[in-house]
Backbone atoms as SQL, in Angstrom:
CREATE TABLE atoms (id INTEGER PRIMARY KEY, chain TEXT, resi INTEGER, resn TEXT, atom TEXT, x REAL, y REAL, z REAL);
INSERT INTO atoms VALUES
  (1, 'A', 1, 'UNK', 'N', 7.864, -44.269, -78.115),
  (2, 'A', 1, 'UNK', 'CA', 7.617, -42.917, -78.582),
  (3, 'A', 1, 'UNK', 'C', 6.861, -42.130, -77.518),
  (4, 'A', 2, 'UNK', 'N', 7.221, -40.902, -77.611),
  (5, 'A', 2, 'UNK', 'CA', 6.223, -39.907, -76.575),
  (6, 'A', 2, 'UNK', 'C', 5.530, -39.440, -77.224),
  (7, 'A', 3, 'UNK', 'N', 4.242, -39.248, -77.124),
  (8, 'A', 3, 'UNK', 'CA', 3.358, -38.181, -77.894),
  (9, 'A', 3, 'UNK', 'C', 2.714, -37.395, -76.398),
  (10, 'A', 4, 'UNK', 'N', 2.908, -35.910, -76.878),
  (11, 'A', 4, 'UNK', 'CA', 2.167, -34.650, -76.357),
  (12, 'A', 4, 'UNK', 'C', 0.721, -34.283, -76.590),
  (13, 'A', 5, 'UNK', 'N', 0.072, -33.861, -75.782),
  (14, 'A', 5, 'UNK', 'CA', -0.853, -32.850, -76.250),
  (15, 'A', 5, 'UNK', 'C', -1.354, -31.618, -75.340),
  (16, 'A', 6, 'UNK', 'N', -1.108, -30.388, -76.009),
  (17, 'A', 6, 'UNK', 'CA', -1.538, -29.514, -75.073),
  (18, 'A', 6, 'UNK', 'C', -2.948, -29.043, -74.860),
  (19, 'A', 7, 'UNK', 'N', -3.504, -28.656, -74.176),
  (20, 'A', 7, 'UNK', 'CA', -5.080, -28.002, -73.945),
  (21, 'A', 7, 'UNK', 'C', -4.918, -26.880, -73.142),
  (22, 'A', 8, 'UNK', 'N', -5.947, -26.362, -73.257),
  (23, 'A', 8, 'UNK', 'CA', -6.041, -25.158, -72.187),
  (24, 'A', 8, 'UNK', 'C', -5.960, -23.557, -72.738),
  (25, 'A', 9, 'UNK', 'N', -5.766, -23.690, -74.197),
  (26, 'A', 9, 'UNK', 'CA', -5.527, -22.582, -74.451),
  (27, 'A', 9, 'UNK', 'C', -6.899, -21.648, -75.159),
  (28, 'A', 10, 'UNK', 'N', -6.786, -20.430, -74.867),
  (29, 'A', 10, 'UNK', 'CA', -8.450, -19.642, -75.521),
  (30, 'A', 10, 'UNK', 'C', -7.532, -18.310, -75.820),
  (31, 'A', 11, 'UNK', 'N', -9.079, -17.841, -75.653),
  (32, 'A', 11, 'UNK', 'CA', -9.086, -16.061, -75.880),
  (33, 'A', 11, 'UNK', 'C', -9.237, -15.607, -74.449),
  (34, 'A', 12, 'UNK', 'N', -8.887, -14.443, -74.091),
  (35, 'A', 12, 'UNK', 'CA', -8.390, -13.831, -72.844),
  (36, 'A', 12, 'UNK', 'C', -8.075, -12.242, -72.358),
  (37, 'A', 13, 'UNK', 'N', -9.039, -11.365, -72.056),
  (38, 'A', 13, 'UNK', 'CA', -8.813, -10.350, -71.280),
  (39, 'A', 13, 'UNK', 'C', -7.162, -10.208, -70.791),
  (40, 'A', 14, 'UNK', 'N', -6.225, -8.974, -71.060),
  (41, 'A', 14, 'UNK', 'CA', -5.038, -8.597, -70.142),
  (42, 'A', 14, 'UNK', 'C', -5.389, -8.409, -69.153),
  (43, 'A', 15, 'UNK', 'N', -4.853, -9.014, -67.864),
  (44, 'A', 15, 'UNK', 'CA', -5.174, -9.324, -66.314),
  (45, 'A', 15, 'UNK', 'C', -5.403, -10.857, -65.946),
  (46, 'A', 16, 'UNK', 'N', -6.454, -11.181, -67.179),
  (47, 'A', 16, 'UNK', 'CA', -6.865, -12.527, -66.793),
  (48, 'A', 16, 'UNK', 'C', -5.929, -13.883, -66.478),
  (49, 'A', 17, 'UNK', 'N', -6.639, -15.145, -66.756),
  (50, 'A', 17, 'UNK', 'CA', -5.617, -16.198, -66.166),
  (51, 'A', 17, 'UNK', 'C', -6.252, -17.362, -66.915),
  (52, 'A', 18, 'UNK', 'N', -5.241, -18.132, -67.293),
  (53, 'A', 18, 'UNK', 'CA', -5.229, -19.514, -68.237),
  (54, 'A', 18, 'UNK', 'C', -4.516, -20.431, -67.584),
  (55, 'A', 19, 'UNK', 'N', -5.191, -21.761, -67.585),
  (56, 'A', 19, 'UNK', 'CA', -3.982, -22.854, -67.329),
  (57, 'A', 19, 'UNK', 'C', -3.914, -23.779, -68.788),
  (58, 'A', 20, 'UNK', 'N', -2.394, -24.363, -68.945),
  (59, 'A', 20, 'UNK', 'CA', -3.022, -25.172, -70.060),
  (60, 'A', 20, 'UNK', 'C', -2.145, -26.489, -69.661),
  (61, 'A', 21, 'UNK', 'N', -2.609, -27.346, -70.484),
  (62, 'A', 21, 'UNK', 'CA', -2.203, -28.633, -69.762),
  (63, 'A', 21, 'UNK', 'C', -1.210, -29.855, -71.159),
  (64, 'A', 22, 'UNK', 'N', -0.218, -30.371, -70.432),
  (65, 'A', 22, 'UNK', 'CA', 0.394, -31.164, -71.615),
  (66, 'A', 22, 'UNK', 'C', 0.069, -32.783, -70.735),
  (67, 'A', 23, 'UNK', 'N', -0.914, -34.023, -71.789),
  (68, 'A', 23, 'UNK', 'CA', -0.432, -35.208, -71.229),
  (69, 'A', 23, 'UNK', 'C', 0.497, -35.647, -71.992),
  (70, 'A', 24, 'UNK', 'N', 1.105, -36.630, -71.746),
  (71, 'A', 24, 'UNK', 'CA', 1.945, -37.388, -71.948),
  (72, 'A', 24, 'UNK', 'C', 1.919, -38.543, -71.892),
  (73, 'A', 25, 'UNK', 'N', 2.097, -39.328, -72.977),
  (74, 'A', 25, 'UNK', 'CA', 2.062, -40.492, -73.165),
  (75, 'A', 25, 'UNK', 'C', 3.028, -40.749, -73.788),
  (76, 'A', 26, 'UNK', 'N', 3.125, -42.442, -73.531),
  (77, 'A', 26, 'UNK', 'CA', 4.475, -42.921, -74.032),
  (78, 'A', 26, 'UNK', 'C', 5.472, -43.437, -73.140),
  (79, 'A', 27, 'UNK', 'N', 6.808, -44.276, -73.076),
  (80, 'A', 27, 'UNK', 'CA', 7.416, -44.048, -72.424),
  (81, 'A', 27, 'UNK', 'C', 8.097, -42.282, -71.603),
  (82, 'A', 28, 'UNK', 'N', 8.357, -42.163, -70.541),
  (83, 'A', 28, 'UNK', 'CA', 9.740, -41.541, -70.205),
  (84, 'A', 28, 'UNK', 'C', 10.369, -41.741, -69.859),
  (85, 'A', 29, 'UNK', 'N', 11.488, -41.125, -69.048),
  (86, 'A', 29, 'UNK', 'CA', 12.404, -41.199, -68.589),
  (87, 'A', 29, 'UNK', 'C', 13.091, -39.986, -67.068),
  (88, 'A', 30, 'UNK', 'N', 14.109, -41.031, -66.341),
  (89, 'A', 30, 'UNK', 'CA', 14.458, -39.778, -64.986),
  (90, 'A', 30, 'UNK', 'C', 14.865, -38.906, -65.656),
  (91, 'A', 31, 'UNK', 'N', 15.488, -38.597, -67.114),
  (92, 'A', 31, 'UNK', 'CA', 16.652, -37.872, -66.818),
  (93, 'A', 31, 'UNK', 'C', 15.714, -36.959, -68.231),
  (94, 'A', 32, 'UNK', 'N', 14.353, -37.084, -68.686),
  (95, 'A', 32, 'UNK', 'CA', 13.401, -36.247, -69.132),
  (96, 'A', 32, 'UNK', 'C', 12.646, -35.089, -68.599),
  (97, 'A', 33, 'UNK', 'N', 12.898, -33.826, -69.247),
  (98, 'A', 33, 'UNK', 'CA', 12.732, -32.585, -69.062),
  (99, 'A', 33, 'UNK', 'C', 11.376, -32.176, -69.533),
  (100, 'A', 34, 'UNK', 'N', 10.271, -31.647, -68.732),
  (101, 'A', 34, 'UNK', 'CA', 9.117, -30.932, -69.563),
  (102, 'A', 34, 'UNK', 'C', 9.741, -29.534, -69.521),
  (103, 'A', 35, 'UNK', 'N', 9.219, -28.825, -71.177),
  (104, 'A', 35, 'UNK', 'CA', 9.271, -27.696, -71.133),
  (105, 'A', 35, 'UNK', 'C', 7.953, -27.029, -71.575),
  (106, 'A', 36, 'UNK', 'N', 7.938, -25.514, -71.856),
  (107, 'A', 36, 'UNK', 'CA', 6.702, -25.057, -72.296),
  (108, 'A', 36, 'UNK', 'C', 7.958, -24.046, -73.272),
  (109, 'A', 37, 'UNK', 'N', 7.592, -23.560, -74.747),
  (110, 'A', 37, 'UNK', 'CA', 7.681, -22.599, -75.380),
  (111, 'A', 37, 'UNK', 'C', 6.519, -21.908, -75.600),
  (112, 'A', 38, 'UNK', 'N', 6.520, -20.725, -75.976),
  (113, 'A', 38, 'UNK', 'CA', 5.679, -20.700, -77.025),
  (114, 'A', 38, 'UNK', 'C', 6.463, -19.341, -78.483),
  (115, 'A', 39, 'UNK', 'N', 5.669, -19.313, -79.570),
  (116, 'A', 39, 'UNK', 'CA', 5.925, -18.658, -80.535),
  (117, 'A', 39, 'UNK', 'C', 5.123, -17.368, -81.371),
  (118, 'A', 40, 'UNK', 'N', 5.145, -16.644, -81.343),
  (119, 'A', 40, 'UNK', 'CA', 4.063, -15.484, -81.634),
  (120, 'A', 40, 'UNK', 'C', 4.183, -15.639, -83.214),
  (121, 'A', 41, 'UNK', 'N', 3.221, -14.905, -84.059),
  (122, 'A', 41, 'UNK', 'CA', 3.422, -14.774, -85.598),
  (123, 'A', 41, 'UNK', 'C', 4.628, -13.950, -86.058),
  (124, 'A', 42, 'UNK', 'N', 5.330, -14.296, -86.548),
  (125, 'A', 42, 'UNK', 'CA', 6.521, -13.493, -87.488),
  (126, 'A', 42, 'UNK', 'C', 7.726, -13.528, -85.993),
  (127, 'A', 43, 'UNK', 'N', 8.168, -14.174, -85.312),
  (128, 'A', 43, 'UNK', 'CA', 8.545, -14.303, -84.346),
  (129, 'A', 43, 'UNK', 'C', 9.619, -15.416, -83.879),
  (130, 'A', 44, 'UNK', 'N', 10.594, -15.335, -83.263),
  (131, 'A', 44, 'UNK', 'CA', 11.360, -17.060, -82.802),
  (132, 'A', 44, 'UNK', 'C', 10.729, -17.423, -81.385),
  (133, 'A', 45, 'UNK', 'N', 10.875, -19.124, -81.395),
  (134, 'A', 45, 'UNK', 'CA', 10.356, -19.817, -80.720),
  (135, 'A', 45, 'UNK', 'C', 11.326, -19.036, -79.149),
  (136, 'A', 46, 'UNK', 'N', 9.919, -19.481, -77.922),
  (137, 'A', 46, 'UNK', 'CA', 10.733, -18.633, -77.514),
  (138, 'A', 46, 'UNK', 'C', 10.917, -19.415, -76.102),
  (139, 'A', 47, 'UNK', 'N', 11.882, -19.703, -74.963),
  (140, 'A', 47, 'UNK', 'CA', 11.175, -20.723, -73.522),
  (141, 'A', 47, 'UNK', 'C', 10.724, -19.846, -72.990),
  (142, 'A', 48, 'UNK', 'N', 9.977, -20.803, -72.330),
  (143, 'A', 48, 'UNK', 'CA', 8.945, -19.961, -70.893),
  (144, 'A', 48, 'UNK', 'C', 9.129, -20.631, -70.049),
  (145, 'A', 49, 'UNK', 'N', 9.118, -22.121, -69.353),
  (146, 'A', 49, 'UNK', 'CA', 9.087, -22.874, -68.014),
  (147, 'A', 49, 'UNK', 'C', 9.599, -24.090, -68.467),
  (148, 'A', 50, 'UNK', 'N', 10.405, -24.567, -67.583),
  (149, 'A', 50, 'UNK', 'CA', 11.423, -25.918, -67.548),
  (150, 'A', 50, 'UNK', 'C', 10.602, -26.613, -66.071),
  (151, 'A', 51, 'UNK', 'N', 10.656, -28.171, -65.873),
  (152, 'A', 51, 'UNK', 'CA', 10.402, -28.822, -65.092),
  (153, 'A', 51, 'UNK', 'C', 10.963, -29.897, -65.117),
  (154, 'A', 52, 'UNK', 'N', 11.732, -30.629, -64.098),
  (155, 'A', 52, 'UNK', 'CA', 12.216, -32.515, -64.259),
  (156, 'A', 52, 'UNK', 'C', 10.920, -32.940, -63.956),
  (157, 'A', 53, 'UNK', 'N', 11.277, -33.827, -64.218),
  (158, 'A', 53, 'UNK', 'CA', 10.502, -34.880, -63.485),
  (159, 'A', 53, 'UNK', 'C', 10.396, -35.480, -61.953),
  (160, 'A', 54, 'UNK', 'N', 11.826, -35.716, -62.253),
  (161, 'A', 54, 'UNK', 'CA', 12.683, -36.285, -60.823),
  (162, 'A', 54, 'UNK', 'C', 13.031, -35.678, -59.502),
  (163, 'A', 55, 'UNK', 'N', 12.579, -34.144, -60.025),
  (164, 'A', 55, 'UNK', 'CA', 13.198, -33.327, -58.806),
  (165, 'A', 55, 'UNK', 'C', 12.067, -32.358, -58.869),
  (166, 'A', 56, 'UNK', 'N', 11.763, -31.124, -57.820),
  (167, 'A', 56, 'UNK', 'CA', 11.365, -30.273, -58.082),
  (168, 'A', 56, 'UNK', 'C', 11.677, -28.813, -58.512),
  (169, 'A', 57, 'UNK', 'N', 12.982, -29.193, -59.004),
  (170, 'A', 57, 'UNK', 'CA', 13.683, -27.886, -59.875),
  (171, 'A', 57, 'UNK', 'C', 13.082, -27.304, -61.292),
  (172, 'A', 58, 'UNK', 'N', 12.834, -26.018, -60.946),
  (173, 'A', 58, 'UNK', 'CA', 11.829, -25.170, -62.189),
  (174, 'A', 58, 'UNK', 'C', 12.374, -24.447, -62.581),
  (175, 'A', 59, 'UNK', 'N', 12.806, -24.085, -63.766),
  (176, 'A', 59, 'UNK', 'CA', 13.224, -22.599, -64.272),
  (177, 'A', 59, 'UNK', 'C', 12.220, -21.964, -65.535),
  (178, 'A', 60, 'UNK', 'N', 11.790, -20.554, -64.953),
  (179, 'A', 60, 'UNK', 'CA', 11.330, -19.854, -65.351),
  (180, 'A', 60, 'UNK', 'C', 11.628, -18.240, -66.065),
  (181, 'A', 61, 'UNK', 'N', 11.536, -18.288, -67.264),
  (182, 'A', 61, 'UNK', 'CA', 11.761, -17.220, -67.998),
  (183, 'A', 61, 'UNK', 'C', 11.846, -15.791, -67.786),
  (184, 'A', 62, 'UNK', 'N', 12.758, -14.776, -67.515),
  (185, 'A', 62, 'UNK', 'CA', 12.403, -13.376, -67.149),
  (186, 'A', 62, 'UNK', 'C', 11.009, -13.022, -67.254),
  (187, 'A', 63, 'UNK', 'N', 11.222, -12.814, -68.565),
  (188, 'A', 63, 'UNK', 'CA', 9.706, -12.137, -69.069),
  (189, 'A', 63, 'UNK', 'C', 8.152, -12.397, -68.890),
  (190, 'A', 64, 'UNK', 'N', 7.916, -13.605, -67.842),
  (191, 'A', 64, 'UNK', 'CA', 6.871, -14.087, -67.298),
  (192, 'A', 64, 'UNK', 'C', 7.103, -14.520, -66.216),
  (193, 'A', 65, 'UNK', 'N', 8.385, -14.501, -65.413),
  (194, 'A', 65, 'UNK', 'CA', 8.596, -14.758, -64.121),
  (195, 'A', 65, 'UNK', 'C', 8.194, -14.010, -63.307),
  (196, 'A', 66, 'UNK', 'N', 7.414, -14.502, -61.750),
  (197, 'A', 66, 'UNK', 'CA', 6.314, -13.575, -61.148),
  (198, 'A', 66, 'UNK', 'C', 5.005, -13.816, -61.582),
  (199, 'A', 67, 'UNK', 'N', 4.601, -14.318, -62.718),
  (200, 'A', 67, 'UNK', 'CA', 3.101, -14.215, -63.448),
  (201, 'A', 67, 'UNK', 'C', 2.847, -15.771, -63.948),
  (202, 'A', 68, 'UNK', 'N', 3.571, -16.609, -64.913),
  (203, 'A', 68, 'UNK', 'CA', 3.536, -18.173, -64.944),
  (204, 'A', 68, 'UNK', 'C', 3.947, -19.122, -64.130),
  (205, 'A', 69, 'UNK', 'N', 3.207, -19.816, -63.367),
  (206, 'A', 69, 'UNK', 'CA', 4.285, -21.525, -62.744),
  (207, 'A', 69, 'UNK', 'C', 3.799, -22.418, -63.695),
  (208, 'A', 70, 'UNK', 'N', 5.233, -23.202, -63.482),
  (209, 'A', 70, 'UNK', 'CA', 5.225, -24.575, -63.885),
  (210, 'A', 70, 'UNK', 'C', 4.537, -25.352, -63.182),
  (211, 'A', 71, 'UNK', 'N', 4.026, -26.684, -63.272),
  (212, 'A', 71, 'UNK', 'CA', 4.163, -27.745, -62.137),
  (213, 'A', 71, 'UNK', 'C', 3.755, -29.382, -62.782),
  (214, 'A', 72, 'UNK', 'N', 3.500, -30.256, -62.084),
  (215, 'A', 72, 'UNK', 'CA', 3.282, -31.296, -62.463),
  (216, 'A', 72, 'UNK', 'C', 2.705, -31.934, -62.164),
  (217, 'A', 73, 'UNK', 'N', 1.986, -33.333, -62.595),
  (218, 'A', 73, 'UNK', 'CA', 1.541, -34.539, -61.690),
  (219, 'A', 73, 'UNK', 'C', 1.866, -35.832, -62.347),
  (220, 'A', 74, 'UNK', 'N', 2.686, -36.289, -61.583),
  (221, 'A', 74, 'UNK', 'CA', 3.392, -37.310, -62.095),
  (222, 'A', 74, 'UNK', 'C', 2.640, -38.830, -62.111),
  (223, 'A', 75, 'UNK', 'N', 1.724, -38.782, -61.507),
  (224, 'A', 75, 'UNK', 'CA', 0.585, -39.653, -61.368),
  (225, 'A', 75, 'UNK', 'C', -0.553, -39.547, -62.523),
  (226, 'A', 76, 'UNK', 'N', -0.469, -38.632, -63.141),
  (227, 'A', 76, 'UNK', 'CA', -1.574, -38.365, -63.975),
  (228, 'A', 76, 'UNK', 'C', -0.689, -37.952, -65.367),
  (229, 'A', 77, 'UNK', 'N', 0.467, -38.373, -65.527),
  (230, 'A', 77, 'UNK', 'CA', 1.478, -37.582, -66.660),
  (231, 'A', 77, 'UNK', 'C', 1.214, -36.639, -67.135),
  (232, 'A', 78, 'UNK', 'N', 0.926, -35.456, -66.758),
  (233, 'A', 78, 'UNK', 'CA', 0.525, -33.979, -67.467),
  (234, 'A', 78, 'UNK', 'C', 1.456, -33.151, -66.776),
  (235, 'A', 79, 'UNK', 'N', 1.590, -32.191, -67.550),
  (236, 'A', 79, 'UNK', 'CA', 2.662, -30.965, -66.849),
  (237, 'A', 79, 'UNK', 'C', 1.593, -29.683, -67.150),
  (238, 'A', 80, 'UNK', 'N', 1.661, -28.963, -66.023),
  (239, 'A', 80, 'UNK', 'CA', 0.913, -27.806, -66.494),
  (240, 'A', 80, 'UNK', 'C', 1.346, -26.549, -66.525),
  (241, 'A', 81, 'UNK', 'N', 0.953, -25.450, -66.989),
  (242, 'A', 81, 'UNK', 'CA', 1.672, -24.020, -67.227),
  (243, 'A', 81, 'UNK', 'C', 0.137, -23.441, -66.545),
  (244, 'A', 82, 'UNK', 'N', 0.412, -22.691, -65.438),
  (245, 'A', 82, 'UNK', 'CA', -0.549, -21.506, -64.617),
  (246, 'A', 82, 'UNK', 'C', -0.513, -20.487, -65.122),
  (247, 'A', 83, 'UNK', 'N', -1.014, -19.388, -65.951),
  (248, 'A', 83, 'UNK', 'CA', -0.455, -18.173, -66.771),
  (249, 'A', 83, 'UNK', 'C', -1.536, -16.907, -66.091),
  (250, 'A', 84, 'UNK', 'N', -1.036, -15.970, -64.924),
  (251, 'A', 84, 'UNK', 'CA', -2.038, -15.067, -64.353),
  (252, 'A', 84, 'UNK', 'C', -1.088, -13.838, -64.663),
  (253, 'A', 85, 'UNK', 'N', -2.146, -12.906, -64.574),
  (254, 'A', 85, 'UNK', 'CA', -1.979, -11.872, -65.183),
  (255, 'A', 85, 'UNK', 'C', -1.626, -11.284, -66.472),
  (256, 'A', 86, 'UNK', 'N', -2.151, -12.233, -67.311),
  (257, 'A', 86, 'UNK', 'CA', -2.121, -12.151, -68.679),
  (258, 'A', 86, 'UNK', 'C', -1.933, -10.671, -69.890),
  (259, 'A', 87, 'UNK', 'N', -0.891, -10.914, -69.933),
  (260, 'A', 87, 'UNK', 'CA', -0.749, -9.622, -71.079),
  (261, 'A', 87, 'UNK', 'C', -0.898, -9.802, -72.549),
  (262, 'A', 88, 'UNK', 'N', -1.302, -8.605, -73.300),
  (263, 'A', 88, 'UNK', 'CA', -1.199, -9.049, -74.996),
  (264, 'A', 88, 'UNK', 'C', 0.231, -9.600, -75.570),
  (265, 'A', 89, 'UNK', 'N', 1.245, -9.269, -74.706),
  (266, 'A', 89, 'UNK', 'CA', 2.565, -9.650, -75.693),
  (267, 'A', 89, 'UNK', 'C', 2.582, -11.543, -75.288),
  (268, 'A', 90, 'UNK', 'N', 1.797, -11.777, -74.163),
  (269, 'A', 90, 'UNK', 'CA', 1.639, -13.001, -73.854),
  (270, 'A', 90, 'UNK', 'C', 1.237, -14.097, -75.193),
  (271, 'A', 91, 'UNK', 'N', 0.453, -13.315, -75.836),
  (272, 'A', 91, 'UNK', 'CA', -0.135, -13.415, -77.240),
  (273, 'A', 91, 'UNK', 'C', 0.958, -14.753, -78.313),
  (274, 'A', 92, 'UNK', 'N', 0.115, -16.293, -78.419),
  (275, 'A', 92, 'UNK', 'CA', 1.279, -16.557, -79.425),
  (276, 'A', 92, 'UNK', 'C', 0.498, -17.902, -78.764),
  (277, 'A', 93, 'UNK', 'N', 1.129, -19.176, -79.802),
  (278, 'A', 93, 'UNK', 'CA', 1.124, -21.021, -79.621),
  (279, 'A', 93, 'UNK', 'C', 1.463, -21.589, -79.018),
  (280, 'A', 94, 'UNK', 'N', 1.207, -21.890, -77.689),
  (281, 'A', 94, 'UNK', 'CA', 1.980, -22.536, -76.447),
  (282, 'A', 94, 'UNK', 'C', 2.579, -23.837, -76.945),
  (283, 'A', 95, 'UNK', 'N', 3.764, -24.323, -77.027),
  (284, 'A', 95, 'UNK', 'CA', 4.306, -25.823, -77.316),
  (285, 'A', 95, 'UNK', 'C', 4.806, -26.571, -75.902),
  (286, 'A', 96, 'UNK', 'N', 4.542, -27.225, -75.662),
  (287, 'A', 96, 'UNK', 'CA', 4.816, -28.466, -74.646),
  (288, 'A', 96, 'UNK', 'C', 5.891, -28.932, -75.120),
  (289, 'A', 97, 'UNK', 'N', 7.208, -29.419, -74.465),
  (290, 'A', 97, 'UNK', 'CA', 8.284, -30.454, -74.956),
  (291, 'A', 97, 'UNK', 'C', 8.695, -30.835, -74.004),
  (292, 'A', 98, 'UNK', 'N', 9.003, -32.199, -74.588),
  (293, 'A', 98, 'UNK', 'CA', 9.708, -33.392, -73.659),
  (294, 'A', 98, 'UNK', 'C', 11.299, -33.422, -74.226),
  (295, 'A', 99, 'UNK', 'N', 12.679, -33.290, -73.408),
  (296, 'A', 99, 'UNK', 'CA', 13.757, -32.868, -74.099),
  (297, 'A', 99, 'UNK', 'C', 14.228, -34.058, -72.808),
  (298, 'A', 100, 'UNK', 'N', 15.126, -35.339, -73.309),
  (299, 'A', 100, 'UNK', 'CA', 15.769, -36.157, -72.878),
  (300, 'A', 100, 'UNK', 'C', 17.282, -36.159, -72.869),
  (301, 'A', 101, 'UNK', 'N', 18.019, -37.161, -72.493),
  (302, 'A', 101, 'UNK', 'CA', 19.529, -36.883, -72.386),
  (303, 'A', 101, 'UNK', 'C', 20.228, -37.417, -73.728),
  (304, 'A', 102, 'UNK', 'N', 19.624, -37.602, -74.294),
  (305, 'A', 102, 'UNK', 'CA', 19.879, -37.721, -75.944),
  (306, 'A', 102, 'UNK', 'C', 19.461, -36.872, -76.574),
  (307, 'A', 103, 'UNK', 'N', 20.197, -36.042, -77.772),
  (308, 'A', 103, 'UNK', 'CA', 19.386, -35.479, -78.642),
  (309, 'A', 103, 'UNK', 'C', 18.288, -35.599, -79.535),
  (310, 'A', 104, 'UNK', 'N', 18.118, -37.349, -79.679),
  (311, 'A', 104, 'UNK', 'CA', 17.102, -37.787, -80.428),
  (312, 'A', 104, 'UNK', 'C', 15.831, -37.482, -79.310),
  (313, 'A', 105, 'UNK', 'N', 15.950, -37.382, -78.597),
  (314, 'A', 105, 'UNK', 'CA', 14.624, -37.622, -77.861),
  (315, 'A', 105, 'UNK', 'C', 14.394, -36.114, -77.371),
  (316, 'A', 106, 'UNK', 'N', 13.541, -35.747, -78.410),
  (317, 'A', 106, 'UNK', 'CA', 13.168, -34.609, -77.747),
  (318, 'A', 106, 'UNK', 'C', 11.794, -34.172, -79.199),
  (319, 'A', 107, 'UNK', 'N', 10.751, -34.104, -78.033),
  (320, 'A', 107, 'UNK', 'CA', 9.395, -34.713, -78.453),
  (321, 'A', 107, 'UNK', 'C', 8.637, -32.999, -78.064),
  (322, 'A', 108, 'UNK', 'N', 7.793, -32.829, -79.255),
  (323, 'A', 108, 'UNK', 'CA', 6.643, -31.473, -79.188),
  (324, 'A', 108, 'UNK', 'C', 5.333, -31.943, -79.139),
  (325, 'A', 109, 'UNK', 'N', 4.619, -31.065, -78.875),
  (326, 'A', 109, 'UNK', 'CA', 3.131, -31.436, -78.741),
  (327, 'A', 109, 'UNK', 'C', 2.290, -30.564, -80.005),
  (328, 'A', 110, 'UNK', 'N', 1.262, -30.643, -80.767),
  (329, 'A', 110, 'UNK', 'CA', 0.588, -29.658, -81.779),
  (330, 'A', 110, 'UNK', 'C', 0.903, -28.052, -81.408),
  (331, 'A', 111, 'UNK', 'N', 0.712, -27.805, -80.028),
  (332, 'A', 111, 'UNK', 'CA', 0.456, -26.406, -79.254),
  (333, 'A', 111, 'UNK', 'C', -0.884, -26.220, -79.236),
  (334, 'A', 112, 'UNK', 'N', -1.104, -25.109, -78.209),
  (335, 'A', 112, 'UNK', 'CA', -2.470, -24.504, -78.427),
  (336, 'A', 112, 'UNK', 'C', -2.592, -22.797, -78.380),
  (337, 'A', 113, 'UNK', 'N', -3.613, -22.277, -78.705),
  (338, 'A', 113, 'UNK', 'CA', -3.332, -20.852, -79.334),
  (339, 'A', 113, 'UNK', 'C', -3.597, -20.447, -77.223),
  (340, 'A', 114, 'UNK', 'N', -2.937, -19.457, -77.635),
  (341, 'A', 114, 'UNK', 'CA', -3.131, -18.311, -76.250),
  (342, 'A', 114, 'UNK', 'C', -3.388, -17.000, -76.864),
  (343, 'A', 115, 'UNK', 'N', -4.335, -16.129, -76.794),
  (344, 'A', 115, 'UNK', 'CA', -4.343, -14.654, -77.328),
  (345, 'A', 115, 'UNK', 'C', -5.217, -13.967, -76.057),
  (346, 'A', 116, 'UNK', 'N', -4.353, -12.786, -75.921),
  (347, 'A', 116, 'UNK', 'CA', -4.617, -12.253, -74.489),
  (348, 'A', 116, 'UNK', 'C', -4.975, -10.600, -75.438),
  (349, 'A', 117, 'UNK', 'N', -6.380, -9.922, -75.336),
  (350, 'A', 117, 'UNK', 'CA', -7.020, -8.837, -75.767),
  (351, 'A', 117, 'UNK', 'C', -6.510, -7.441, -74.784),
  (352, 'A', 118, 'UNK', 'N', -6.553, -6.140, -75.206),
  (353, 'A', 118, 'UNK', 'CA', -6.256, -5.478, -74.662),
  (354, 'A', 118, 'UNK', 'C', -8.181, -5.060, -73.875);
């Protein structure tokens, strides 16, 4: 089993900057994907940053591209999300996921709140 957990998330000035962090435990796998969503209130889940493992290929979301990186440490199993220049629509539950080459395997973390103040 994988279990997630994210950290890193607070309250936050628009401009400012958050990192938040997913470990990971558990088995993985090469062909296992970290992602980051997150979800605002009354809202659909929404992506923000993709990462392998295996490679250093990232894909990042319009709407925060320029302002979030992905990245990783594969030595320390955590994936992290860099979030600068923080806006209110930024506002919402960051989720961590692990998405494998099976459909069964695809693992969330609690989330953690992000709220960015005007």
């Amino acid at each position: 089993q994988v279990q997630l957990i994210e950290s890193g998330g607070g309250l936050v000035q628009a401009g400012g900057s958050l990192r938040l962090s997913c470990a990971v435990s558990g088995r993985t796998f090469s062909s296992s994907i970290m992602n980051w969503f997150r979800q605002a209130p009354g809202k659909e889940r929404e992506f923000v940053a993709t990462i392998a493992w295996n490679d250093d290929t990232t894909s990042i979301a319009d709407s925060v591209k320029g302002r979030f990186t992905i990245s990783r440490d594969n030595a320390k199993n955590t994936v992290y999300l860099q979030m600068n220049n923080l806006k209110p629509e930024d506002t919402a539950v960051y989720y961590c996921n692990s998405r494998g080459y099976y459909a069964r395997d695809n693992y969330w973390g609690q989330g953690t709140q992000v709220t960015v103040s005007s």
